[in-house]
RNA sequence: GCGGGUGUGGCGGAAUUGGUAGACGCGCUGGUUUUAGGUACCAGUUUCUUAUGAAGUGGGGGUUCGAUUCCCUCCACCCGCACCA
């Protein structure tokens, strides 16, 4: 029996499926739909093993659902805008578009080599005007609905690269690329009103019951709802009050100072005449935003000299400080400080000698506050009309009285802030807006869409090439026809990925989406991707879906009905004698079984198992893996090793094991071909014991694997298939029709069950060995016969005092008395009971007997 | 600091509502086939043990006839958020 040649066979069936357009689909309301989507890749140049794992999982779901009779949409595209293309332009002098499209071409070939059941006719790339032009249309619709606005806001500015940096790109207060100290700058930015949807986005999480709890929790924390109050404090000698936000109105009598942010209008105003405040504000702006910097930063402030009146405490006044720990972006940018019950306030009060009055007492005792604020439960003290109340009651009472006085109100606050989408970069979707000196900022006319990026740009100087372009930004105003300039900022690439799943429904439409297509396909039934997108991408997409609904483009609020986050692929790390990281390919075992560096023969230090990264070189190349073992073996291995949501460790031995299974299955079916009946032969009416045993195992396996695939427990599905292989190996061949029929049934079944995971091998076995002339990809999923799954005899465990002493085989649903009798007759059971009296016997039908002595 | 998760052999991991712990794979050990092999097949593989049993799912305690599963507590590791008032 010759070896299975994966390379040849895989190429053959990939071509075969393409030729038969096996995975091209159209919306068809008569058929049930299923939309499977994996997070689309950034075209960095080559696929990595993480992609292989991600897309294999999606492919299993897609192929399985197709076999179940669903009309399956399974598309692929490219998240093709972004900074790496511009970096390549600066470093290598290649145009971002050329670089990106070349990468796409290469990665497309790599994905095709995996044998994915993708509808390539629906491929999209976000950097194509045919995509981003429609994104501009959506932007204008959002603008008209008031979902986009322009606002001056603080940004991280890299003075060398002359661009805004996202918070994630600021490392220890420095630009991640330039290394320059990042400045805080105020710039006009386009913003999405995502914060208007805080409550809606939060509440709707409850309905996403096919999302991981972890992701829902992360979004919940990110949105960050808190319940509290706004309170207006009268500033002595001023007409306007100081408005603050607090979640602890119950501690109002413990207030000993007020603090406002350095960016608070009051601080800004006072700074004009007060050099100390001015200097302090400058100091605050220099403060690092890194976690470390914040942790180390001392609570500092400067007294403004102003005082406010306590709303309830007649005659009591509180000093107003500008403080470095108050954030302008949260609440009102101002707080009252209650040192006894807030650690930050306490630190601040100790530094400036402010009073500390406890107002919440645990167990009714007067607590002494030294260096630690008390934030636990208790009863209110030292607080006039609140004394004796529980915290929650006191909060309600304070709010009630403030509302009566017109000095406060209950207020729910959210951490979520509006989404700034402006980026000072070339390789992104142009924002279709025009600035006119006369008319202000106006929308580009729709007939002028798409606003295309100019091709003739240079990257020889820092900053945004669109700004430097000689002509591109100079346009006439759509309203008055006068001289005007185009917005040169482009959109955050997260905008591109916030609606691509909708575009896939009608990827060539001459408008953003076609309603009937979207109505049929959306929401995505199963979305699969990395946990790293748990917050931003998924939250932005949820917001965008709502925006598209409000602008009439869609009917769904929630774009992803089911979400699955897969784990990372890890690998051992290796270091040479000289301390350099080594690729797994540069390392091998010598005859003595020690790891050595191939080039030098010297010993290698094995480091920890870590996430694959270029810097530590613990990467394997999917192309080389597929070349060596075949796509099926690679797919089988990434599915079999670990539960799909956990990290898996890539080992060469594991991949080899998968490859061996491919060979074994191919060999087994080839060798047993002569023992089976012809294709399509009718089942005989009678089966002997041998054949029946095989049929039962077959149908049980179908039931189990089907359930495992429904639950996305791919590793368990594979374990069940291995078990079934064992049964096949032990099976007794007999020259009778029932056995021959049962054997064909079992072999066809195993081929069908592996098909979602190893589609090429399955198709090959189905056609070339099992002799079908139809395609396996068009064959319905096998059904388990319930009558064959039920065993008529079961094995029960017999325990004495909870310890296993024997197992007995009895009829299914045997009477308890009979079971007791059999159990007690067992010698090992009698020995364990000995002279003891039996106190009672517990019988759990079909499972266990426990004799209590 | 706040929130959440995980912990089972040498390794990855199985185990319906609490009901035979270690399925399946990898690795390892021994054997078979005159085996070019990263071959194939068979047997074994939690630990201890007087070979009869005993212990055992991070540690300790509890509920129960019975706990990997439920409760309390401690430990370790991982993830998310973080000067959010």
CSV table of N, CA, C and O in Angstrom, one decimal, chain A residues 42-43 80-86 95-101 127-128 132 424-430 453-455 459 464-466 490-491 493 496:
chain,number,residue,atom,x,y,z
A,42,UNK,N,-4.9,41.3,9.2
A,42,UNK,CA,-4.1,42.4,8.7
A,42,UNK,C,-3.1,41.8,7.8
A,42,UNK,O,-2.4,40.8,8.1
A,43,UNK,N,-3.0,42.3,6.5
A,43,UNK,CA,-2.0,41.7,5.6
A,43,UNK,C,-0.6,42.1,5.8
A,43,UNK,O,0.0,42.9,5.2
A,80,UNK,N,-6.9,46.1,5.7
A,80,UNK,CA,-5.7,46.4,4.9
A,80,UNK,C,-5.1,47.8,5.1
A,80,UNK,O,-4.0,48.1,4.6
A,81,UNK,N,-5.8,48.7,5.8
A,81,UNK,CA,-5.2,50.0,6.2
A,81,UNK,C,-4.4,49.9,7.5
A,81,UNK,O,-4.7,49.0,8.3
A,82,UNK,N,-3.5,50.8,7.6
A,82,UNK,CA,-2.8,50.8,8.9
A,82,UNK,C,-1.3,51.2,8.8
A,82,UNK,O,-0.8,51.3,7.7
A,83,UNK,N,-0.8,51.4,9.9
A,83,UNK,CA,0.5,52.0,10.0
A,83,UNK,C,1.7,51.2,9.4
A,83,UNK,O,2.6,51.8,8.8
A,84,UNK,N,1.7,49.9,9.6
A,84,UNK,CA,2.8,49.1,9.0
A,84,UNK,C,3.1,49.4,7.5
A,84,UNK,O,4.3,49.4,7.1
A,85,UNK,N,2.1,49.6,6.8
A,85,UNK,CA,2.3,49.9,5.4
A,85,UNK,C,3.0,51.3,5.2
A,85,UNK,O,3.9,51.4,4.3
A,86,UNK,N,2.7,52.2,6.0
A,86,UNK,CA,3.4,53.5,6.0
A,86,UNK,C,4.9,53.4,6.4
A,86,UNK,O,5.8,54.0,5.9
A,95,UNK,N,5.5,51.9,-2.1
A,95,UNK,CA,4.3,52.5,-1.9
A,95,UNK,C,3.4,51.6,-1.0
A,95,UNK,O,3.3,50.4,-1.2
A,96,UNK,N,2.7,52.3,0.0
A,96,UNK,CA,1.8,51.5,0.9
A,96,UNK,C,0.8,50.6,0.1
A,96,UNK,O,0.6,49.4,0.6
A,97,UNK,N,0.3,51.0,-1.0
A,97,UNK,CA,-0.7,50.2,-1.7
A,97,UNK,C,0.0,49.0,-2.3
A,97,UNK,O,-0.5,47.9,-2.2
A,98,UNK,N,1.2,49.2,-2.9
A,98,UNK,CA,1.9,48.1,-3.6
A,98,UNK,C,2.3,47.1,-2.5
A,98,UNK,O,2.1,45.9,-2.7
A,99,UNK,N,2.8,47.6,-1.4
A,99,UNK,CA,3.2,46.7,-0.3
A,99,UNK,C,2.0,45.9,0.2
A,99,UNK,O,2.1,44.7,0.3
A,100,UNK,N,0.9,46.5,0.4
A,100,UNK,CA,-0.3,45.9,0.9
A,100,UNK,C,-0.9,44.9,0.0
A,100,UNK,O,-1.1,43.7,0.3
A,101,UNK,N,-1.0,45.2,-1.3
A,101,UNK,CA,-1.6,44.3,-2.3
A,101,UNK,C,-0.7,43.1,-2.5
A,101,UNK,O,-1.2,42.0,-2.8
A,127,UNK,N,-8.7,48.7,2.0
A,127,UNK,CA,-8.0,49.8,1.5
A,127,UNK,C,-8.4,50.1,0.0
A,127,UNK,O,-7.9,51.0,-0.6
A,128,UNK,N,-9.4,49.3,-0.5
A,128,UNK,CA,-9.9,49.5,-1.8
A,128,UNK,C,-11.0,50.6,-1.8
A,128,UNK,O,-11.8,50.6,-1.0
A,132,UNK,N,-13.8,51.6,0.9
A,132,UNK,CA,-13.8,52.8,1.8
A,132,UNK,C,-14.7,53.9,1.3
A,132,UNK,O,-15.1,54.8,2.1
A,424,UNK,N,-3.6,61.3,11.9
A,424,UNK,CA,-2.9,62.2,11.0
A,424,UNK,C,-2.0,61.3,10.2
A,424,UNK,O,-0.8,61.3,10.3
A,425,UNK,N,-2.6,60.4,9.3
A,425,UNK,CA,-1.9,59.5,8.6
A,425,UNK,C,-2.4,59.4,7.2
A,425,UNK,O,-3.6,59.7,6.9
A,426,UNK,N,-1.6,58.8,6.3
A,426,UNK,CA,-2.0,58.7,4.9
A,426,UNK,C,-2.8,57.4,4.7
A,426,UNK,O,-3.8,57.4,4.0
A,427,UNK,N,-2.3,56.3,5.1
A,427,UNK,CA,-2.9,55.0,4.7
A,427,UNK,C,-4.1,54.6,5.6
A,427,UNK,O,-4.0,53.8,6.5
A,428,UNK,N,-5.2,55.3,5.3
A,428,UNK,CA,-6.4,55.1,6.0
A,428,UNK,C,-7.5,55.7,5.1
A,428,UNK,O,-7.3,56.4,4.1
A,429,UNK,N,-8.8,55.6,5.6
A,429,UNK,CA,-9.9,56.1,4.9
A,429,UNK,C,-10.0,57.6,5.0
A,429,UNK,O,-10.2,58.0,6.2
A,430,UNK,N,-10.0,58.3,4.0
A,430,UNK,CA,-10.1,59.8,4.1
A,430,UNK,C,-11.5,60.2,4.7
A,430,UNK,O,-12.5,59.6,4.4
A,453,UNK,N,-7.7,58.4,-2.0
A,453,UNK,CA,-6.4,58.7,-1.6
A,453,UNK,C,-5.6,59.0,-2.8
A,453,UNK,O,-5.7,58.3,-3.8
A,454,UNK,N,-4.8,60.1,-2.8
A,454,UNK,CA,-3.9,60.3,-4.0
A,454,UNK,C,-2.8,59.3,-4.0
A,454,UNK,O,-2.3,58.8,-3.0
A,455,UNK,N,-2.4,58.8,-5.2
A,455,UNK,CA,-1.3,57.8,-5.3
A,455,UNK,C,0.1,58.5,-5.2
A,455,UNK,O,1.0,57.9,-4.6
A,459,UNK,N,7.1,60.1,1.3
A,459,UNK,CA,7.2,59.9,2.8
A,459,UNK,C,8.6,60.4,3.2
A,459,UNK,O,9.1,59.8,4.2
A,464,UNK,N,1.9,63.9,8.0
A,464,UNK,CA,1.0,63.3,7.2
A,464,UNK,C,1.2,63.7,5.7
A,464,UNK,O,1.1,64.9,5.4
A,465,UNK,N,1.5,62.7,4.8
A,465,UNK,CA,1.7,63.0,3.4
A,465,UNK,C,0.5,63.8,2.8
A,465,UNK,O,0.7,64.5,1.8
A,466,UNK,N,-0.6,63.5,3.3
A,466,UNK,CA,-1.8,64.2,2.7
A,466,UNK,C,-1.7,65.7,2.9
A,466,UNK,O,-2.2,66.5,2.1
A,490,UNK,N,-7.3,61.0,8.4
A,490,UNK,CA,-7.9,59.7,7.9
A,490,UNK,C,-8.6,59.0,9.1
A,490,UNK,O,-8.3,59.4,10.3
A,491,UNK,N,-9.4,58.0,8.9
A,491,UNK,CA,-10.1,57.4,10.0
A,491,UNK,C,-9.2,56.3,10.6
A,491,UNK,O,-8.5,55.6,10.0
A,493,UNK,N,-8.3,52.8,11.9
A,493,UNK,CA,-8.6,51.6,11.2
A,493,UNK,C,-9.7,50.8,11.9
A,493,UNK,O,-10.2,49.8,11.3
A,496,UNK,N,-12.8,50.8,9.9
A,496,UNK,CA,-12.9,49.8,8.8
A,496,UNK,C,-13.4,48.5,9.2
A,496,UNK,O,-14.2,47.8,8.5
